[in-house]
Coordinates of C-alpha atoms and ligand atoms in Angstrom, one line a residue:
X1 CA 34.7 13.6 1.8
X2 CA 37.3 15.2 3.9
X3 CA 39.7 13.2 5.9
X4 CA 42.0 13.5 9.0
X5 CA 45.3 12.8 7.0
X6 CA 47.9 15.4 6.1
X7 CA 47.4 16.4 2.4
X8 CA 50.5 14.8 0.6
X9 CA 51.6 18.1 -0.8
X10 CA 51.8 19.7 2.6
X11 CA 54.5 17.4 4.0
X12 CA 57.9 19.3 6.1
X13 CA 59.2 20.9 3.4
X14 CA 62.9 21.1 4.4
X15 CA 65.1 23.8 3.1
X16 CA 69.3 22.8 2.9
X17 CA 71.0 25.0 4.9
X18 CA 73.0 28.0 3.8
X19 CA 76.7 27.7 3.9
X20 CA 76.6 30.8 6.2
X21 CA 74.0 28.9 8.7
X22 CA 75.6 27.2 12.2
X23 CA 75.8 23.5 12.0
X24 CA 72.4 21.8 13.0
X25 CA 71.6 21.5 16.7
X26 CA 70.7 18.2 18.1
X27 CA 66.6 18.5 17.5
X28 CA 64.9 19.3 20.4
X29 CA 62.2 17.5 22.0
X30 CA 58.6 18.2 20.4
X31 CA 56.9 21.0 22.4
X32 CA 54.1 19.5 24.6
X33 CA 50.6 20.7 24.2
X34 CA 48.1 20.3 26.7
X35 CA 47.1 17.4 28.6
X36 CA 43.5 16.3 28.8
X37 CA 41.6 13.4 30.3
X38 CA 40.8 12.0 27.3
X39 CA 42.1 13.0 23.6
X40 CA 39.3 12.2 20.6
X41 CA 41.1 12.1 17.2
X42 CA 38.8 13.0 14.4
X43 CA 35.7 15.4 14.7
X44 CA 32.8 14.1 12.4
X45 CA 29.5 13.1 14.5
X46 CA 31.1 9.8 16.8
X47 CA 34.1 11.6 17.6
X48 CA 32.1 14.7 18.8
X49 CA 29.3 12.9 20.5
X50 CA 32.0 10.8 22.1
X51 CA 33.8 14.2 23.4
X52 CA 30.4 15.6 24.0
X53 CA 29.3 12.7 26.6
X54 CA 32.3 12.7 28.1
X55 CA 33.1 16.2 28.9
X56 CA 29.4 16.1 30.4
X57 CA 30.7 13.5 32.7
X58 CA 33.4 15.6 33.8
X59 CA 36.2 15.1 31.8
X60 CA 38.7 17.4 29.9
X61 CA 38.1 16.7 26.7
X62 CA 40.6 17.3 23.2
X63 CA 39.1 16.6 19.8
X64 CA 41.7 16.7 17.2
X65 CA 40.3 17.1 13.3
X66 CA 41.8 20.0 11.0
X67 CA 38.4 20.9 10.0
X68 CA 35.7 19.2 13.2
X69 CA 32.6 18.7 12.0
X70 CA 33.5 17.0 8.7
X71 CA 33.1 13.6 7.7
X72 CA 30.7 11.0 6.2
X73 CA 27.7 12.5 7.9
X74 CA 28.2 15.7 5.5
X75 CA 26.8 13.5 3.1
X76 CA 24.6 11.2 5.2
X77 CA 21.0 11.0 4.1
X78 CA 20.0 10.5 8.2
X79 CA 17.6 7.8 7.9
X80 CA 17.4 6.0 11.2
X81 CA 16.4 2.6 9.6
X82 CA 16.8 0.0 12.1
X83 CA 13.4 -2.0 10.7
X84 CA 14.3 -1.6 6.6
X85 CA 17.6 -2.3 6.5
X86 CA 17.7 -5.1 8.8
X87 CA 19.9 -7.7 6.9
X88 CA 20.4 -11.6 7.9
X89 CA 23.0 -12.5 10.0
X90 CA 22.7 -9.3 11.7
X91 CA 20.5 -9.5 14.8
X92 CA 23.2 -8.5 17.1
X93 CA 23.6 -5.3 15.7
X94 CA 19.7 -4.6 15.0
X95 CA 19.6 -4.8 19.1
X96 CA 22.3 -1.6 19.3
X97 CA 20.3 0.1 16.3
X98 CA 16.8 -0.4 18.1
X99 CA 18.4 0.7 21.2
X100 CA 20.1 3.8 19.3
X101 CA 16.7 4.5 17.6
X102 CA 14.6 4.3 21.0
X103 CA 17.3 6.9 22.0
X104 CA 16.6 9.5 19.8
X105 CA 13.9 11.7 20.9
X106 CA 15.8 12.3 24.1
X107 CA 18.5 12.4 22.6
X108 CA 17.4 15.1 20.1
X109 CA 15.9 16.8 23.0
X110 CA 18.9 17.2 25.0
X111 CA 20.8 17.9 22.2
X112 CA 18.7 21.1 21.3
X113 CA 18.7 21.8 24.8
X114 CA 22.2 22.1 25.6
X115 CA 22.9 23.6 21.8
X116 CA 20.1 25.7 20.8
X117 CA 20.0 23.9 17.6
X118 CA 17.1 22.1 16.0
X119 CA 18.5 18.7 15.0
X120 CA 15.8 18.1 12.4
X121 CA 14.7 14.8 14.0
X122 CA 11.3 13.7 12.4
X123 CA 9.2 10.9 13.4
X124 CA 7.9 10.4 9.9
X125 CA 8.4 6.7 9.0
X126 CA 9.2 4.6 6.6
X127 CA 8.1 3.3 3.2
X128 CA 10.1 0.4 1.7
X129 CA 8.4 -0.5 -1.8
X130 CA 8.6 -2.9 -5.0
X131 CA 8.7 -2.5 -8.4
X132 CA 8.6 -5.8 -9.7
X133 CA 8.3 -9.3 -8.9
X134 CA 11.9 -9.9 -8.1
X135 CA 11.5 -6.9 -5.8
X136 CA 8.7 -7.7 -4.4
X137 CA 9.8 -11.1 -3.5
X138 CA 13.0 -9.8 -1.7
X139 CA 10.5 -7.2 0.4
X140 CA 8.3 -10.6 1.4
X141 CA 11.8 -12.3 2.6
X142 CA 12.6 -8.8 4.4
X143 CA 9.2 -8.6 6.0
X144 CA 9.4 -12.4 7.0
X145 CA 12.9 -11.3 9.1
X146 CA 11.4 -8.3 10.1
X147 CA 8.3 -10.6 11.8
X148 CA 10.7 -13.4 13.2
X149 CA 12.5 -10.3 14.8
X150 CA 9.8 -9.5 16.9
X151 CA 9.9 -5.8 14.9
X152 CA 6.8 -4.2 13.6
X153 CA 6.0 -3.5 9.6
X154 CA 2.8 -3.8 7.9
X155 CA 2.5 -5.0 4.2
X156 CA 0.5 -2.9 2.1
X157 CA -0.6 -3.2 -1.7
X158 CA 0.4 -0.7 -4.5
X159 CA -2.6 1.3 -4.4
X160 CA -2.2 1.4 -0.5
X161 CA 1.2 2.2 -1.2
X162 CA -0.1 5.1 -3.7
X163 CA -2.9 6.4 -0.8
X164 CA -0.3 6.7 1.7
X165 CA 2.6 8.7 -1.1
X166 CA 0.5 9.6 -4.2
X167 CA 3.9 10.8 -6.2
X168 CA 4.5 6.8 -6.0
X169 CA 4.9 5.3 -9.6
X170 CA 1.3 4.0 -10.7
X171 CA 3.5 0.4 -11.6
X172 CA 4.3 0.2 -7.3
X173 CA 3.6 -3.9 -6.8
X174 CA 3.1 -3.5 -2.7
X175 CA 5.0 -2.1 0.0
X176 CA 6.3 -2.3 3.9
X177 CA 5.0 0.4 6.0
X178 CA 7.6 0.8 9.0
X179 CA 5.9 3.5 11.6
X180 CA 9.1 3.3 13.6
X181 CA 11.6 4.1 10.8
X182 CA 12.2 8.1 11.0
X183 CA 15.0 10.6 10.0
X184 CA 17.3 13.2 11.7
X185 CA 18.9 15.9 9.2
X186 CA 23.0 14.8 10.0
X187 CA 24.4 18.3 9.1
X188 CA 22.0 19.9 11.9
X189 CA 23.1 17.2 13.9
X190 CA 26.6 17.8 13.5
X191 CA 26.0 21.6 14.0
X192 CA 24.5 20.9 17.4
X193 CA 27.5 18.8 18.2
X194 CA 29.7 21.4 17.9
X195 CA 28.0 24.0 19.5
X196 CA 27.4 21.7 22.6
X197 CA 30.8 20.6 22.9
X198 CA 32.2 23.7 22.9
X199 CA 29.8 25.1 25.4
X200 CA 30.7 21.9 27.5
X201 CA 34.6 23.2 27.3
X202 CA 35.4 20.7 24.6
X203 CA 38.7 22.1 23.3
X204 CA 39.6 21.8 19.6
X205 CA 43.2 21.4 17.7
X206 CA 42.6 22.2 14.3
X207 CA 45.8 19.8 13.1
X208 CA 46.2 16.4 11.1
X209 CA 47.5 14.2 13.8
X210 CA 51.3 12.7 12.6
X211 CA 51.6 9.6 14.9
X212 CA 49.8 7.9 18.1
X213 CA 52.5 7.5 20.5
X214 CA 52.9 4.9 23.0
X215 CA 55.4 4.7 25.8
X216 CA 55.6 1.5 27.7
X217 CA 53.0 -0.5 26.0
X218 CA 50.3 2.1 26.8
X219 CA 48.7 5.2 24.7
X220 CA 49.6 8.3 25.8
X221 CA 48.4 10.7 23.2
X222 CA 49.6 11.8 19.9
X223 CA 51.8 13.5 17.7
X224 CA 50.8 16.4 15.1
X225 CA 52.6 16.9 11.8
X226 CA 53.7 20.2 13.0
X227 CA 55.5 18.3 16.0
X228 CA 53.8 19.3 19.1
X229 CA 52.5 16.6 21.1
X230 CA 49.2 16.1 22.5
X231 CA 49.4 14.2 25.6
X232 CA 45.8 12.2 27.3
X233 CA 45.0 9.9 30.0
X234 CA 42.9 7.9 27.2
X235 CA 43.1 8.4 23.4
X236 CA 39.9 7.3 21.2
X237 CA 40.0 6.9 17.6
X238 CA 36.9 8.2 15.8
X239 CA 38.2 9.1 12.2
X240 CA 35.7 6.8 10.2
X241 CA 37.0 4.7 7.5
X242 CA 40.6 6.7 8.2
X243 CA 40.7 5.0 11.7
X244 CA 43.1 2.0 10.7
X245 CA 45.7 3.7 9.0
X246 CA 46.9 5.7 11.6
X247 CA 50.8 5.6 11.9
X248 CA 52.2 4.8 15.4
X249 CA 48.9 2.6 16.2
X250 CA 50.5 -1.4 16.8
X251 CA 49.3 -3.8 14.4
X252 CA 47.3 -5.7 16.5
X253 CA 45.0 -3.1 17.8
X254 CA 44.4 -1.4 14.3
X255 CA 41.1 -1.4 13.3
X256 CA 39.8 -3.4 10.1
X257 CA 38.0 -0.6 8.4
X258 CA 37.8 0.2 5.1
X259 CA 35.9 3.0 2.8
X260 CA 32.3 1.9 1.4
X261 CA 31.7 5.0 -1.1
X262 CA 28.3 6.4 -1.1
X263 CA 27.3 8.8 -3.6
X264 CA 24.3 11.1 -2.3
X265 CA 22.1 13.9 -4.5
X266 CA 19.9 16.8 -2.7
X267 CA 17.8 18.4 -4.4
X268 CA 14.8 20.6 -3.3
X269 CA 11.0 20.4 -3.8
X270 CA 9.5 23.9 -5.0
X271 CA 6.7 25.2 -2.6
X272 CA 4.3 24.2 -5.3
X273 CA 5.2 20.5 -4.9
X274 CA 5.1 20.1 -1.4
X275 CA 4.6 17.9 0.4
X276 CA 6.0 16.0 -2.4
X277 CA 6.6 12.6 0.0
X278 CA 5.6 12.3 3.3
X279 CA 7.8 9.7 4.8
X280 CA 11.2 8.1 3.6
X281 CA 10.6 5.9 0.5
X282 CA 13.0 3.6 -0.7
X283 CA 13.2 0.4 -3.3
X284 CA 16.1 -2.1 -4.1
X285 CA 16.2 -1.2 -7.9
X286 CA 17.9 -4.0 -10.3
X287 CA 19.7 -5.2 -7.0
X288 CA 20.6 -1.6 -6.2
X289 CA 19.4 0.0 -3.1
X290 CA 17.7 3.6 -3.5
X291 CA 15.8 5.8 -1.3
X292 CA 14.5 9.4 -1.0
X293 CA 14.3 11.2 2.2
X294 CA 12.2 14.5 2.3
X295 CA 13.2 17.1 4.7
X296 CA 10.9 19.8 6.1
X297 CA 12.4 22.2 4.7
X298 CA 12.0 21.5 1.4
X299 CA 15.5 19.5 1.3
X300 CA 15.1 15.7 -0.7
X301 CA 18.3 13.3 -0.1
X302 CA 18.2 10.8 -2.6
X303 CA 20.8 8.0 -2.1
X304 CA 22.7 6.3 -2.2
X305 CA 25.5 4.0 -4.0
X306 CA 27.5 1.4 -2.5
X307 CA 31.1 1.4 -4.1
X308 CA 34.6 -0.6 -2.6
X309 CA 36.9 1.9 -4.6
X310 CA 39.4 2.6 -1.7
X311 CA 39.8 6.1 -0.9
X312 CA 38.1 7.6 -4.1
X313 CA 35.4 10.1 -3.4
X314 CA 34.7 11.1 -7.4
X315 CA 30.5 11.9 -8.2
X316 CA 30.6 9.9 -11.1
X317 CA 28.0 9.8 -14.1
X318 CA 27.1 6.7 -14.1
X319 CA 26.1 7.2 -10.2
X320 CA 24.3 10.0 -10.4
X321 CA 22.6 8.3 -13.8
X322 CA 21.6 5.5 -11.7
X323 CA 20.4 7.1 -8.8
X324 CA 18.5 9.5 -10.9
X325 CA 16.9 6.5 -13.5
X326 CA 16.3 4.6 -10.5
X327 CA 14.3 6.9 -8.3
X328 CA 12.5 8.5 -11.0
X329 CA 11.0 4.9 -11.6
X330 CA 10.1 5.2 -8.2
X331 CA 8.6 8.9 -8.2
X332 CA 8.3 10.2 -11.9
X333 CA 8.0 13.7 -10.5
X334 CA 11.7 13.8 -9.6
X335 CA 12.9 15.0 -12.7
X336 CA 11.3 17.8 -12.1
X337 CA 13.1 19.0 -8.8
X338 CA 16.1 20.9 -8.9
X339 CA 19.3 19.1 -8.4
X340 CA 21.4 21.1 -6.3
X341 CA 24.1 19.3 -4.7
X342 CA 26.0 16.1 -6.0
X343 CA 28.4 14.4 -3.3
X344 CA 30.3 11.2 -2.4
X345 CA 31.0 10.1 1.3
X346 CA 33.3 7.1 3.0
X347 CA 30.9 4.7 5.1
X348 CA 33.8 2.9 7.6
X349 CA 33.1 -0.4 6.9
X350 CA 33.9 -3.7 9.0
X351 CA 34.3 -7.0 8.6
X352 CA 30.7 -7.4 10.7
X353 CA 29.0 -4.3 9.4
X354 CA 28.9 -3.0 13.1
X355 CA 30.9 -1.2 14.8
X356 CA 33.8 -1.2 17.0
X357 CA 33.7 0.3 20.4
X358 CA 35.8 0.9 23.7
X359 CA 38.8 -0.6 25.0
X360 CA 41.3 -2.4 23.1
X361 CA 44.4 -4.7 23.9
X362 CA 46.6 -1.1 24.4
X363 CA 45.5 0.2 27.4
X364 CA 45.2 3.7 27.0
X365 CA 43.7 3.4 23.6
X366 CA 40.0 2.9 22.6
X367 CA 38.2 2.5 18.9
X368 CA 34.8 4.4 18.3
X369 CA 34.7 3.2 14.8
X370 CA 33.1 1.2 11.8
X371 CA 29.5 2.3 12.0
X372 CA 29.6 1.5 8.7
X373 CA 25.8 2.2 6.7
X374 CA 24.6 3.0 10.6
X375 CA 27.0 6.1 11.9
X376 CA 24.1 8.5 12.0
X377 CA 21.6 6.2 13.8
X378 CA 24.2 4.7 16.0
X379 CA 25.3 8.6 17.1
X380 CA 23.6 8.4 20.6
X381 CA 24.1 4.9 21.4
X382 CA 27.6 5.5 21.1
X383 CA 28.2 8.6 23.1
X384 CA 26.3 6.8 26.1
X385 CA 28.8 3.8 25.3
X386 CA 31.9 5.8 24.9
X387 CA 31.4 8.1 28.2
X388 CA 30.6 5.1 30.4
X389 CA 34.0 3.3 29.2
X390 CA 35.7 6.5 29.4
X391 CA 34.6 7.2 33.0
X392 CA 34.4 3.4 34.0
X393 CA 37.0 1.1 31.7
X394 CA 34.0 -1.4 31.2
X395 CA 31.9 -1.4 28.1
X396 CA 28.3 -1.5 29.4
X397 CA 26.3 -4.8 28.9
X398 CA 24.6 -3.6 25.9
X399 CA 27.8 -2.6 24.3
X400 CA 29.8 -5.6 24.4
X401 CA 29.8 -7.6 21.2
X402 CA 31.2 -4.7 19.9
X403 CA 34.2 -5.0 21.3
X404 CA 37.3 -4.3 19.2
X405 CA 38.8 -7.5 20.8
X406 CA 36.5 -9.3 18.4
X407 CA 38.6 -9.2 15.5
X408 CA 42.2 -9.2 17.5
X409 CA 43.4 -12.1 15.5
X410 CA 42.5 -10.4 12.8
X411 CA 43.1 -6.8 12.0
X412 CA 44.8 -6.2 8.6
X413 CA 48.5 -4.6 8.5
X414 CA 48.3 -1.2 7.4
X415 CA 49.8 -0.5 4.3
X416 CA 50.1 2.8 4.3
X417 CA 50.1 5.5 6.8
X418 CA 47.3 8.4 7.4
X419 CA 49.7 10.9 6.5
X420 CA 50.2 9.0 3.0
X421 CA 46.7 9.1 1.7
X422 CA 45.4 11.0 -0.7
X423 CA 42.5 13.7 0.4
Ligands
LIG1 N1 22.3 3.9 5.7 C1 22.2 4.4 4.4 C2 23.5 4.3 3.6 O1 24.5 4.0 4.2 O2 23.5 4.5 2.4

């Protein structure tokens, strides 16, 4: 997973000067870059639908990322799974997900339309199944919640399980159907971003950002590690899990996020096994959560782990072990798919699970943050959110529990600075 941060080896290196050199010159002040309407710092998929919305509003637009495009949605399986992973205690944020999810097709279809890029949005559903009684017991709880909230799923039995996906394990107890449950391919996605924010005159600094700075109790843009600053009418911090550890930011307006590490596996289905699955399909294993999203092109995500390690991205063994074991008792056939790509991604998690968005107690500064296990389902929810505080300084109706303000008493001291961490 890449991150916003300065690599530590790439810090000022600072030469002595030679005895022949004229003594040092008071430093001058840091060159100025340009000044835009609004100044988005990190480029994965909230920080460019965030500049994307906007821009289309009218404003000038600066997304700051050394390498846009980046981020936890590289590695993002792009389930939009409002219905199967509702969790208790979380109704709040099931109404932004729903909302996000009703979103989509339109969303998908202007996306296309403004960047000429399929987005790989498919309405396929969702399969949530159980492999044992303990399993099957936790998918009766979920499907209880699931009816209480007014959502629709229908419980099937194993060998309605097995008519719907016949590469199902013949040992499949029952299962959830969830119609409404689909998937969007998240590098596609964050293609499409890019291309439609740069032909909405999005501009891009390719630069790790050094400091926010503030002057006068407000945000007024930021400082890179090669000195120049970046000045902006409103500054938003979308850099994931890297949002809170931003130097220059004041302590009571950091964000409490934190890195959940999610390790994903692609691999692909051989024309001779398709369609392999139909429709997501996905089990808690042994407590562990596992699912395997089949792409039209062949493409099958299987994910994911759920690991508090700080800022380590490592594929690990034992991870891939478990997600391999664990969806082969799923689907036998998977061992024997290709395994072609082996990754680890930062969710940002919050203390909530849901994100923060908009204004917070700085003026000038705004979070787009902490979409935690939702950042790909939550992406046109939060442009629409984003662009009507940016254009408005309110957060629409829909929009405000997740206000950052919700955790001002709070928000951790950061410990170390973004242009300390390892990437
Ligand atoms: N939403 C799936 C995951 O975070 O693993």
């Amino acid at each position: 997973m890449r991150s916003r941060t300065k690599p530590p080896n790439a810090s000022d290196s600072r030469t002595s000067p030679s005895r022949t050199s004229p003594p040092p010159s008071p430093s001058p002040p840091p060159p100025t870059g340009r000044t835009a309407d609004v100044l988005v710092v990190g480029g994965g998929v909230i920080g460019l639908v965030t500049a994307w919305r906007a821009a289309r509003r009218g404003l000038s637009v600066t997304v700051v990322d050394p390498e846009p495009g980046g981020g936890a949605a590289q590695v993002a399986a792009g389930m939009l799974a409002a219905v199967t992973e509702l969790h208790h205690g979380e109704q709040t944020l099931l109404g932004l997900n729903l909302a996000s999810a009703r979103r989509y097709p339109d969303f998908a279809a202007e996306l296309t339309e403004a960047s000429g890029e399929d987005i790989g949005y498919r309405a396929c559903g969702t399969l949530a199944v159980a492999l044992d009684a303990d399993d099957r017991a936790h998918l009766r709880e979920l499907h209880l919640l699931q009816q209480r909230s007014g959502l629709r799923s229908e419980w099937l039995s194993g060998r309605e399980c097995r008519r719907l996906e016949p590469m199902l394990a013949p040992g499949v107890r029952g299962g959830l159907r969830v119609d409404g449950d689909h998937q969007v391919d998240p590098r596609r996605l964050t293609a499409a971003l890019l291309v439609a924010c740069e032909r909405a005159s999005v501009a891009f600094t390719r630069a790790w950002v050094r400091e926010l700075v503030v002057v006068r109790d407000r945000a007024t843009g930021v400082v890179l590690t090669d000195g120049t600053a970046l000045d902006a009418g409103q500054t938003v911090l979308a850099a994931g899990s890297l949002s809170g550890r931003i130097a220059g930011v004041p302590e009571h307006v950091l964000p409490p996020v934190r890195p959940v590490k999610g390790q994903v596996l692609r691999l692909t289905v051989p024309e001779r096994y398709a369609p392999f699955l139909n429709r997501t399909v996905r089990a808690v294993v042994r407590g562990s959560h596992v699912y395997l999203v089949p792409r039209l092109s062949g493409e099958l995500v299987v994910g994911a782990t759920s690991e508090e390690l700080g800022w380590d991205t490592t594929v690990t063994a034992g991870g891939v072990y478990e997600l391999l074991r664990d969806a082969h008792e799923l689907v036998p056939g998977i061992t024997e798919l290709p395994l072609v790509e082996t990754r680890a991604g930062l969710r940002p998690g919050s203390p909530d699970n849901a994100p923060l968005l908009g204004p917070t107690a700085l003026p000038g500064l705004h979070l787009a943050t902490g979409h935690y296990r939702n950042g790909v389902l939550l992406t046109p929810v939060t442009g629409d959110v984003m662009a009507h505080v940016l254009t408005t300084g309110e957060l629409p109706d829909e929009a405000r529990p997740f206000t950052p303000r919700r955790f001002a008493a709070t928000a951790p001291a950061a410990s170390q600075h973004l242009s300390e961490l390892p990437v």
